[in-house]
mmCIF file of C-alpha atoms and ligand atoms in Angstrom:
data_model
loop_
_atom_site.group_PDB
_atom_site.id
_atom_site.type_symbol
_atom_site.label_atom_id
_atom_site.label_comp_id
_atom_site.label_asym_id
_atom_site.label_seq_id
_atom_site.Cartn_x
_atom_site.Cartn_y
_atom_site.Cartn_z
ATOM 1 C CA MET A 1 172.197 -8.884 21.346
ATOM 2 C CA SER A 2 175.806 -8.542 22.341
ATOM 3 C CA LEU A 3 178.604 -8.885 19.664
ATOM 4 C CA THR A 4 179.920 -11.788 21.650
ATOM 5 C CA GLN A 5 176.458 -13.470 21.477
ATOM 6 C CA GLU A 6 176.210 -12.782 17.809
ATOM 7 C CA ILE A 7 179.599 -14.475 17.146
ATOM 8 C CA GLU A 8 178.670 -17.472 19.143
ATOM 9 C CA ASN A 9 175.461 -17.754 17.089
ATOM 10 C CA LEU A 10 177.498 -17.335 13.966
ATOM 11 C CA ILE A 11 179.686 -20.256 15.014
ATOM 12 C CA LYS A 12 176.604 -22.478 15.586
ATOM 13 C CA GLU A 13 175.025 -21.414 12.383
ATOM 14 C CA ALA A 14 178.182 -22.058 10.443
ATOM 15 C CA GLU A 15 178.699 -25.436 12.009
ATOM 16 C CA ALA A 16 175.263 -26.514 11.000
ATOM 17 C CA ALA A 17 175.520 -25.234 7.522
ATOM 18 C CA VAL A 18 179.016 -26.848 6.978
ATOM 19 C CA ILE A 19 177.852 -30.209 8.285
ATOM 20 C CA ALA A 20 174.930 -30.047 5.923
ATOM 21 C CA SER A 21 177.183 -29.439 2.853
ATOM 22 C CA LYS A 22 177.385 -32.333 0.529
ATOM 23 C CA SER A 23 180.009 -31.201 -1.987
ATOM 24 C CA ASP A 24 183.269 -29.298 -2.176
ATOM 25 C CA GLU A 25 181.555 -26.503 -4.029
ATOM 26 C CA GLU A 26 178.811 -26.183 -1.376
ATOM 27 C CA LEU A 27 181.521 -26.148 1.312
ATOM 28 C CA ASP A 28 183.419 -23.406 -0.525
ATOM 29 C CA GLN A 29 180.272 -21.459 -0.842
ATOM 30 C CA ASN A 30 179.512 -21.743 2.971
ATOM 31 C CA LYS A 31 183.043 -21.047 3.831
ATOM 32 C CA ASN A 32 182.899 -17.854 1.794
ATOM 33 C CA ASN A 33 179.518 -17.017 3.193
ATOM 34 C CA PHE A 34 180.762 -17.119 6.855
ATOM 35 C CA ILE A 35 184.333 -16.205 6.915
ATOM 36 C CA GLY A 36 184.954 -14.725 3.427
ATOM 37 C CA LYS A 37 185.972 -11.087 2.936
ATOM 38 C CA LYS A 38 182.420 -10.091 2.481
ATOM 39 C CA GLY A 39 181.104 -12.853 4.855
ATOM 40 C CA LYS A 40 178.824 -12.797 7.906
ATOM 41 C CA LEU A 41 181.787 -12.643 10.324
ATOM 42 C CA THR A 42 183.189 -9.515 8.733
ATOM 43 C CA SER A 43 179.819 -7.796 8.764
ATOM 44 C CA VAL A 44 179.290 -8.699 12.414
ATOM 45 C CA LEU A 45 182.830 -7.280 13.182
ATOM 46 C CA LYS A 46 181.756 -4.004 11.785
ATOM 47 C CA GLY A 47 180.111 -3.607 15.258
ATOM 48 C CA LEU A 48 183.546 -3.565 16.852
ATOM 49 C CA ALA A 49 184.025 0.140 16.181
ATOM 50 C CA SER A 50 181.534 1.017 18.808
ATOM 51 C CA LEU A 51 183.177 -1.147 21.616
ATOM 52 C CA SER A 52 185.544 0.043 24.324
ATOM 53 C CA VAL A 53 189.183 -0.892 24.049
ATOM 54 C CA GLU A 54 188.900 -3.763 26.442
ATOM 55 C CA GLU A 55 185.780 -5.128 24.770
ATOM 56 C CA LYS A 56 187.564 -4.845 21.447
ATOM 57 C CA LYS A 57 190.336 -7.080 22.804
ATOM 58 C CA THR A 58 188.123 -9.968 23.996
ATOM 59 C CA THR A 59 185.670 -9.751 21.161
ATOM 60 C CA GLY A 60 188.580 -9.652 18.600
ATOM 61 C CA LYS A 61 189.980 -12.652 20.187
ATOM 62 C CA LEU A 62 186.618 -14.367 20.028
ATOM 63 C CA ALA A 63 186.310 -13.394 16.379
ATOM 64 C CA ASN A 64 189.720 -14.961 15.593
ATOM 65 C CA GLU A 65 188.691 -18.244 17.359
ATOM 66 C CA ALA A 66 185.491 -18.171 15.473
ATOM 67 C CA GLN A 67 187.503 -17.867 12.182
ATOM 68 C CA VAL A 68 189.712 -20.795 13.301
ATOM 69 C CA LYS A 69 186.706 -22.893 14.429
ATOM 70 C CA ILE A 70 184.860 -22.455 11.238
ATOM 71 C CA GLU A 71 187.693 -23.222 9.157
ATOM 72 C CA SER A 72 188.274 -26.478 11.102
ATOM 73 C CA PHE A 73 184.588 -27.382 10.501
ATOM 74 C CA VAL A 74 185.111 -26.675 6.802
ATOM 75 C CA GLU A 75 188.138 -28.884 6.677
ATOM 76 C CA ALA A 76 186.741 -31.644 8.742
ATOM 77 C CA GLN A 77 183.711 -31.798 6.371
ATOM 78 C CA ARG A 78 185.996 -31.650 3.373
ATOM 79 C CA LYS A 79 187.715 -34.772 4.726
ATOM 80 C CA LYS A 80 184.402 -36.364 5.413
ATOM 81 C CA ILE A 81 183.029 -35.730 1.988
ATOM 82 C CA LYS A 82 186.182 -37.141 0.459
ATOM 83 C CA GLU A 83 186.161 -40.200 2.495
ATOM 84 C CA GLU A 84 182.487 -40.893 1.660
ATOM 85 C CA PHE A 85 183.387 -40.347 -2.049
ATOM 86 C CA TYR A 86 185.927 -43.084 -2.013
ATOM 87 C CA GLU A 87 183.865 -45.343 0.127
ATOM 88 C CA VAL A 88 181.154 -45.225 -2.504
ATOM 89 C CA LYS A 89 183.652 -45.400 -5.334
ATOM 90 C CA LEU A 90 185.122 -48.666 -3.575
ATOM 91 C CA LYS A 91 181.870 -50.173 -3.194
ATOM 92 C CA ASN A 92 180.630 -49.602 -6.670
ATOM 93 C CA GLU A 93 183.873 -50.316 -8.503
ATOM 94 C CA PHE A 94 184.925 -53.388 -6.405
ATOM 95 C CA PHE A 95 186.967 -55.556 -8.692
ATOM 96 C CA ASP A 96 186.438 -59.259 -7.831
ATOM 97 C CA SER A 97 189.490 -60.696 -9.603
ATOM 98 C CA LEU A 98 188.266 -64.288 -9.155
ATOM 99 C CA LYS A 99 184.672 -63.820 -10.322
ATOM 100 C CA SER A 100 185.228 -61.542 -13.384
ATOM 101 C CA LEU A 101 188.090 -63.504 -14.907
ATOM 102 C CA PRO A 102 187.240 -65.047 -18.179
ATOM 103 C CA PRO A 103 187.621 -68.908 -18.131
ATOM 104 C CA LEU A 104 191.091 -69.984 -18.666
ATOM 105 C CA GLU A 105 191.613 -71.573 -21.963
ATOM 106 C CA ARG A 106 194.288 -74.195 -22.015
ATOM 107 C CA GLY A 107 195.873 -75.830 -25.018
ATOM 108 C CA THR A 108 195.823 -79.535 -25.336
ATOM 109 C CA LEU A 109 198.228 -81.950 -26.896
ATOM 110 C CA HIS A 110 197.501 -82.891 -30.470
ATOM 111 C CA PRO A 111 195.735 -86.231 -30.549
ATOM 112 C CA ILE A 112 198.523 -87.735 -32.591
ATOM 113 C CA SER A 113 201.141 -86.563 -29.996
ATOM 114 C CA GLN A 114 198.917 -88.165 -27.345
ATOM 115 C CA ILE A 115 198.915 -91.552 -28.951
ATOM 116 C CA GLN A 116 202.576 -91.157 -29.668
ATOM 117 C CA TYR A 117 203.272 -90.633 -26.118
ATOM 118 C CA GLU A 118 201.176 -93.512 -25.140
ATOM 119 C CA ILE A 119 203.006 -95.817 -27.597
ATOM 120 C CA GLU A 120 206.312 -94.665 -26.341
ATOM 121 C CA ASP A 121 205.176 -95.516 -22.744
ATOM 122 C CA ILE A 122 204.069 -98.990 -23.720
ATOM 123 C CA PHE A 123 207.327 -99.735 -25.546
ATOM 124 C CA THR A 124 209.608 -98.278 -22.874
ATOM 125 C CA SER A 125 207.792 -100.547 -20.403
ATOM 126 C CA MET A 126 208.723 -103.540 -22.621
ATOM 127 C CA GLY A 127 212.350 -102.467 -22.692
ATOM 128 C CA PHE A 128 212.458 -100.476 -25.937
ATOM 129 C CA SER A 129 214.438 -97.288 -26.214
ATOM 130 C CA ILE A 130 213.220 -94.314 -28.269
ATOM 131 C CA MET A 131 215.203 -93.120 -31.245
ATOM 132 C CA ASP A 132 215.036 -90.130 -33.301
ATOM 133 C CA GLY A 133 216.304 -89.193 -36.867
ATOM 134 C CA PRO A 134 216.283 -86.215 -39.173
ATOM 135 C CA GLU A 135 213.306 -85.368 -41.509
ATOM 136 C CA VAL A 136 215.680 -84.714 -44.282
ATOM 137 C CA GLU A 137 217.516 -88.001 -45.149
ATOM 138 C CA THR A 138 219.916 -89.447 -47.674
ATOM 139 C CA ASP A 139 218.684 -91.611 -50.437
ATOM 140 C CA GLU A 140 220.876 -94.336 -48.921
ATOM 141 C CA ASN A 141 219.103 -94.301 -45.392
ATOM 142 C CA ASN A 142 215.662 -93.997 -46.908
ATOM 143 C CA PHE A 143 216.027 -96.585 -49.696
ATOM 144 C CA GLY A 144 219.496 -98.056 -50.431
ATOM 145 C CA ALA A 145 220.339 -99.464 -47.077
ATOM 146 C CA LEU A 146 216.760 -100.846 -47.009
ATOM 147 C CA ASN A 147 217.160 -103.113 -49.920
ATOM 148 C CA PHE A 148 215.262 -100.941 -52.393
ATOM 149 C CA THR A 149 216.677 -101.505 -55.854
ATOM 150 C CA GLU A 150 218.000 -98.574 -57.791
ATOM 151 C CA ASP A 151 214.745 -98.783 -60.007
ATOM 152 C CA HIS A 152 212.277 -99.365 -57.305
ATOM 153 C CA PRO A 153 208.988 -97.492 -57.985
ATOM 154 C CA ALA A 154 208.875 -96.082 -54.449
ATOM 155 C CA ARG A 155 212.015 -93.779 -55.309
ATOM 156 C CA ASP A 156 209.958 -92.233 -58.055
ATOM 157 C CA MET A 157 209.627 -88.540 -58.194
ATOM 158 C CA GLN A 158 205.839 -88.936 -57.781
ATOM 159 C CA ASP A 159 206.206 -90.386 -54.296
ATOM 160 C CA THR A 160 209.237 -88.517 -52.821
ATOM 161 C CA PHE A 161 210.091 -85.002 -52.237
ATOM 162 C CA TYR A 162 213.691 -84.589 -53.284
ATOM 163 C CA THR A 163 215.859 -81.597 -52.113
ATOM 164 C CA LYS A 164 218.099 -79.705 -54.684
ATOM 165 C CA ASP A 165 221.283 -81.263 -53.273
ATOM 166 C CA GLY A 166 220.011 -84.749 -53.893
ATOM 167 C CA ASN A 167 218.725 -85.644 -50.374
ATOM 168 C CA LEU A 168 214.991 -86.216 -49.702
ATOM 169 C CA LEU A 169 212.308 -85.735 -47.163
ATOM 170 C CA ARG A 170 212.052 -89.219 -45.430
ATOM 171 C CA THR A 171 209.054 -91.199 -46.809
ATOM 172 C CA HIS A 172 209.015 -93.454 -43.862
ATOM 173 C CA THR A 173 210.473 -93.862 -40.269
ATOM 174 C CA SER A 174 212.181 -96.991 -41.571
ATOM 175 C CA ALA A 175 215.069 -94.750 -42.328
ATOM 176 C CA ILE A 176 215.724 -94.674 -38.577
ATOM 177 C CA GLN A 177 216.187 -98.412 -38.430
ATOM 178 C CA VAL A 178 219.097 -97.957 -40.721
ATOM 179 C CA ARG A 179 220.660 -95.572 -38.251
ATOM 180 C CA ALA A 180 219.856 -98.028 -35.339
ATOM 181 C CA LEU A 181 221.508 -100.840 -37.356
ATOM 182 C CA ARG A 182 224.524 -98.570 -37.897
ATOM 183 C CA ASN A 183 224.936 -97.020 -34.447
ATOM 184 C CA LEU A 184 223.673 -99.602 -31.879
ATOM 185 C CA LYS A 185 225.114 -102.948 -30.976
ATOM 186 C CA PRO A 186 222.742 -105.836 -31.136
ATOM 187 C CA PRO A 187 220.893 -107.055 -29.263
ATOM 188 C CA PHE A 188 218.599 -103.994 -29.221
ATOM 189 C CA ARG A 189 214.976 -102.932 -29.228
ATOM 190 C CA ILE A 190 213.996 -99.472 -30.471
ATOM 191 C CA ILE A 191 210.951 -97.539 -31.661
ATOM 192 C CA ALA A 192 211.369 -94.448 -33.690
ATOM 193 C CA PRO A 193 208.373 -92.016 -33.988
ATOM 194 C CA GLY A 194 208.423 -89.189 -36.515
ATOM 195 C CA ARG A 195 206.965 -87.186 -39.252
ATOM 196 C CA VAL A 196 207.177 -88.475 -42.745
ATOM 197 C CA PHE A 197 206.331 -86.993 -46.197
ATOM 198 C CA ARG A 198 205.012 -88.374 -49.537
ATOM 199 C CA TYR A 199 204.360 -86.473 -52.734
ATOM 200 C CA GLU A 200 200.681 -87.296 -52.765
ATOM 201 C CA GLU A 201 197.471 -85.811 -53.852
ATOM 202 C CA VAL A 202 195.709 -84.950 -50.705
ATOM 203 C CA ASP A 203 192.210 -86.313 -49.995
ATOM 204 C CA ALA A 204 190.195 -87.626 -47.077
ATOM 205 C CA SER A 205 192.563 -90.578 -46.578
ATOM 206 C CA HIS A 206 195.846 -89.246 -47.971
ATOM 207 C CA GLU A 207 198.229 -86.573 -46.681
ATOM 208 C CA ASN A 208 201.485 -85.420 -47.803
ATOM 209 C CA THR A 209 202.707 -85.129 -44.244
ATOM 210 C CA PHE A 210 201.811 -87.855 -41.602
ATOM 211 C CA TYR A 211 203.196 -89.659 -38.673
ATOM 212 C CA GLN A 212 204.602 -93.120 -38.207
ATOM 213 C CA VAL A 213 206.258 -95.130 -35.466
ATOM 214 C CA GLU A 214 208.958 -97.579 -36.661
ATOM 215 C CA GLY A 215 209.837 -100.410 -34.391
ATOM 216 C CA MET A 216 212.886 -102.722 -34.601
ATOM 217 C CA VAL A 217 214.117 -105.675 -32.510
ATOM 218 C CA VAL A 218 217.457 -107.388 -33.415
ATOM 219 C CA GLY A 219 218.927 -110.216 -31.412
ATOM 220 C CA GLU A 220 219.625 -113.849 -31.576
ATOM 221 C CA GLY A 221 216.829 -116.185 -32.463
ATOM 222 C CA ILE A 222 214.195 -113.516 -32.982
ATOM 223 C CA SER A 223 211.060 -114.981 -34.596
ATOM 224 C CA ILE A 224 207.652 -114.341 -35.903
ATOM 225 C CA ALA A 225 206.408 -115.333 -32.418
ATOM 226 C CA HIS A 226 208.151 -112.503 -30.786
ATOM 227 C CA LEU A 227 206.785 -110.101 -33.433
ATOM 228 C CA ILE A 228 203.081 -111.326 -32.838
ATOM 229 C CA TYR A 229 203.486 -111.235 -29.139
ATOM 230 C CA THR A 230 204.744 -107.691 -29.205
ATOM 231 C CA MET A 231 202.128 -106.460 -31.551
ATOM 232 C CA GLU A 232 199.279 -108.095 -29.532
ATOM 233 C CA THR A 233 200.616 -106.551 -26.312
ATOM 234 C CA LEU A 234 200.823 -103.151 -27.939
ATOM 235 C CA LEU A 235 197.486 -103.300 -29.549
ATOM 236 C CA SER A 236 195.662 -104.579 -26.458
ATOM 237 C CA ARG A 237 196.994 -101.666 -24.520
ATOM 238 C CA ILE A 238 196.189 -99.123 -27.094
ATOM 239 C CA PHE A 239 192.635 -100.359 -27.580
ATOM 240 C CA ARG A 240 192.187 -101.310 -23.950
ATOM 241 C CA ARG A 241 190.785 -104.766 -24.723
ATOM 242 C CA GLU A 242 192.062 -108.014 -25.938
ATOM 243 C CA VAL A 243 192.996 -107.638 -29.691
ATOM 244 C CA LYS A 244 193.254 -110.676 -32.023
ATOM 245 C CA THR A 245 195.665 -110.395 -34.932
ATOM 246 C CA ARG A 246 196.353 -112.206 -38.112
ATOM 247 C CA LEU A 247 199.118 -112.007 -40.521
ATOM 248 C CA ARG A 248 198.725 -111.920 -44.353
ATOM 249 C CA PRO A 249 201.692 -111.733 -46.679
ATOM 250 C CA GLY A 250 202.885 -108.390 -47.654
ATOM 251 C CA TYR A 251 205.797 -107.197 -49.766
ATOM 252 C CA PHE A 252 208.388 -104.719 -48.449
ATOM 253 C CA PRO A 253 211.984 -104.857 -49.711
ATOM 254 C CA PHE A 254 213.615 -104.681 -46.140
ATOM 255 C CA VAL A 255 211.601 -107.712 -44.677
ATOM 256 C CA GLU A 256 211.530 -111.326 -45.425
ATOM 257 C CA PRO A 257 208.867 -112.698 -44.890
ATOM 258 C CA GLY A 258 206.896 -109.499 -44.915
ATOM 259 C CA PHE A 259 203.320 -109.238 -43.563
ATOM 260 C CA GLU A 260 200.260 -107.142 -43.183
ATOM 261 C CA LEU A 261 199.043 -107.412 -39.722
ATOM 262 C CA ASP A 262 195.174 -107.238 -39.345
ATOM 263 C CA ILE A 263 193.151 -107.013 -36.197
ATOM 264 C CA ASN A 264 189.820 -108.329 -35.552
ATOM 265 C CA CYS A 265 187.319 -105.629 -36.216
ATOM 266 C CA LEU A 266 186.708 -103.603 -33.065
ATOM 267 C CA VAL A 267 183.266 -102.464 -34.122
ATOM 268 C CA CYS A 268 181.677 -105.712 -34.749
ATOM 269 C CA GLU A 269 184.063 -108.015 -32.774
ATOM 270 C CA GLY A 270 184.911 -109.902 -35.881
ATOM 271 C CA LYS A 271 181.278 -110.783 -36.839
ATOM 272 C CA GLY A 272 181.297 -108.673 -40.036
ATOM 273 C CA CYS A 273 180.076 -105.015 -40.511
ATOM 274 C CA SER A 274 180.427 -102.164 -42.845
ATOM 275 C CA VAL A 275 183.581 -100.937 -41.198
ATOM 276 C CA CYS A 276 185.439 -104.067 -41.862
ATOM 277 C CA LYS A 277 183.573 -104.647 -45.137
ATOM 278 C CA GLN A 278 182.058 -107.795 -43.689
ATOM 279 C CA SER A 279 185.373 -109.492 -43.287
ATOM 280 C CA GLY A 280 185.734 -109.251 -39.636
ATOM 281 C CA TRP A 281 189.266 -107.935 -39.904
ATOM 282 C CA LEU A 282 190.884 -104.565 -40.337
ATOM 283 C CA GLU A 283 194.235 -103.884 -41.837
ATOM 284 C CA LEU A 284 196.416 -102.186 -39.245
ATOM 285 C CA LEU A 285 200.173 -102.393 -39.795
ATOM 286 C CA PRO A 286 202.886 -103.789 -41.985
ATOM 287 C CA CYS A 287 205.669 -105.740 -40.487
ATOM 288 C CA GLY A 288 208.181 -108.513 -40.971
ATOM 289 C CA LEU A 289 211.423 -110.243 -40.220
ATOM 290 C CA VAL A 290 214.467 -108.126 -40.967
ATOM 291 C CA HIS A 291 215.818 -109.013 -44.532
ATOM 292 C CA PRO A 292 219.308 -110.610 -44.336
ATOM 293 C CA ASN A 293 220.406 -107.974 -46.953
ATOM 294 C CA VAL A 294 219.542 -105.149 -44.559
ATOM 295 C CA LEU A 295 221.460 -106.868 -41.658
ATOM 296 C CA GLU A 296 224.462 -107.641 -44.013
ATOM 297 C CA HIS A 297 224.388 -104.087 -45.288
ATOM 298 C CA ALA A 298 224.878 -102.893 -41.648
ATOM 299 C CA LYS A 299 227.869 -105.520 -41.359
ATOM 300 C CA LEU A 300 225.887 -107.825 -39.181
ATOM 301 C CA ASP A 301 226.105 -111.491 -39.637
ATOM 302 C CA SER A 302 222.730 -112.611 -40.788
ATOM 303 C CA LYS A 303 223.433 -116.179 -39.674
ATOM 304 C CA LYS A 304 223.898 -114.937 -35.992
ATOM 305 C CA TRP A 305 221.457 -112.054 -35.920
ATOM 306 C CA SER A 306 217.772 -111.856 -36.749
ATOM 307 C CA GLY A 307 214.998 -109.370 -36.035
ATOM 308 C CA PHE A 308 211.660 -108.016 -36.753
ATOM 309 C CA ALA A 309 210.423 -104.696 -37.763
ATOM 310 C CA PHE A 310 207.121 -102.929 -38.069
ATOM 311 C CA GLY A 311 205.625 -99.631 -39.153
ATOM 312 C CA LEU A 312 202.761 -98.202 -37.394
ATOM 313 C CA GLY A 313 200.763 -95.223 -38.965
ATOM 314 C CA LEU A 314 199.572 -92.796 -36.199
ATOM 315 C CA ASP A 315 197.120 -90.893 -38.110
ATOM 316 C CA ARG A 316 194.948 -93.881 -39.122
ATOM 317 C CA LEU A 317 195.255 -95.239 -35.583
ATOM 318 C CA VAL A 318 193.889 -91.982 -34.136
ATOM 319 C CA MET A 319 191.179 -92.043 -36.924
ATOM 320 C CA MET A 320 190.176 -95.424 -35.757
ATOM 321 C CA ARG A 321 190.132 -94.621 -32.156
ATOM 322 C CA TYR A 322 187.804 -91.485 -32.510
ATOM 323 C CA GLY A 323 185.941 -92.333 -35.666
ATOM 324 C CA ILE A 324 187.568 -89.434 -37.532
ATOM 325 C CA ASN A 325 186.677 -89.609 -41.197
ATOM 326 C CA ASP A 326 189.133 -87.178 -42.663
ATOM 327 C CA ILE A 327 192.959 -87.210 -42.326
ATOM 328 C CA ARG A 328 193.071 -83.517 -43.259
ATOM 329 C CA TYR A 329 191.894 -82.351 -39.929
ATOM 330 C CA PHE A 330 195.237 -83.241 -38.325
ATOM 331 C CA GLN A 331 197.188 -80.603 -40.050
ATOM 332 C CA SER A 332 194.308 -78.131 -40.460
ATOM 333 C CA GLY A 333 195.053 -76.141 -37.192
ATOM 334 C CA ASN A 334 191.308 -76.167 -36.679
ATOM 335 C CA LEU A 335 190.773 -75.266 -33.026
ATOM 336 C CA ARG A 336 187.180 -76.534 -33.029
ATOM 337 C CA PHE A 337 188.660 -80.023 -34.082
ATOM 338 C CA LEU A 338 191.633 -79.881 -31.757
ATOM 339 C CA ASN A 339 189.870 -78.647 -28.628
ATOM 340 C CA GLN A 340 188.007 -82.026 -28.541
ATOM 341 C CA PHE A 341 190.970 -83.930 -27.343
HETATM 342 N N1 DAH B 1 208.136 -98.226 -43.979
HETATM 343 C C1 DAH B 1 206.799 -98.894 -44.540
HETATM 344 C C2 DAH B 1 205.934 -97.765 -45.129
HETATM 345 O O1 DAH B 1 206.023 -96.611 -44.675
HETATM 346 C C3 DAH B 1 206.116 -99.578 -43.411
HETATM 347 C C4 DAH B 1 206.913 -100.734 -42.889
HETATM 348 C C5 DAH B 1 206.533 -102.010 -43.528
HETATM 349 C C6 DAH B 1 207.687 -100.679 -41.946
HETATM 350 C C7 DAH B 1 207.207 -103.114 -43.052
HETATM 351 C C8 DAH B 1 208.363 -101.854 -41.455
HETATM 352 C C9 DAH B 1 208.042 -103.049 -42.031
HETATM 353 O O2 DAH B 1 209.224 -101.807 -40.360
HETATM 354 O O3 DAH B 1 208.605 -104.177 -41.561
HETATM 355 O O4 DAH B 1 205.127 -97.976 -45.940
#
């Protein structure tokens, strides 16, 4: 076999071996095998010595071409191996960002915030504005201006958190009606939602921190009829059905007359059940006509101006709505409780 023929065969053999290579290592080995220093091409070229000058030239050229060709087979195969490697990797490691994301956990509004916002909507639709006030109040705003006498038991250290400088944590949002009377010109209608504080032993139905909405309307000729109409509108919208009310006398220093407003029991529709202790009624909120002393204290002529006020406890309202039996859940931060709303 001529040297030329041998080289041609070597090229074919090398091509087949390179194409069959499955890894870089195998490729390197084959490369070495054919065109390495001690490779097959080198040994074939040992035969050059016996050739004529002319033959040496052409065969030498062919050998160079063989070297280049085999190198290009190797590089082409190297590229192919690499591509296949990434193709497999891509297929196996495909990241489906939509499929594999954990379910999105959203926070929800606290049920007390939810009912507060509902109440705000109901009242703004009736022409009320929303007022705010500070949680640390003066004794005057929380008690004095509301006709509490100096020795009224509600001022007692046992009910009220006092601060070192002689102020207090407001015990009710009624402190904001004092601010309304001082800052707004009648006629006006306001509600004032907020957090209030009492120095209480905490149990299933008592918290030291809870939420109220105070309401106040001041105008000329405001009467109990306005109060009842406003309360029935509010309650029917909150409970999403017609709600009947009744007033019983109740005492609060800043209203005269003062009332406890009851609603017909929503569980038994007033027939009598264990929830309403067979009475057919549930005590819901205190209210009354603004005491003349409170108006006069704010320098309003109580002969000209009159008004009504009410205080709505949000915690109890939410408890009634959802059948929650322990007020302590609200401040617990317990996500298993909160995620239900
Ligand atoms: N501030 C009272 C309380 O927290 C509730 C209250 C009673 C508010 C009668 C009123 C009202 O506006 O007229 O116990």
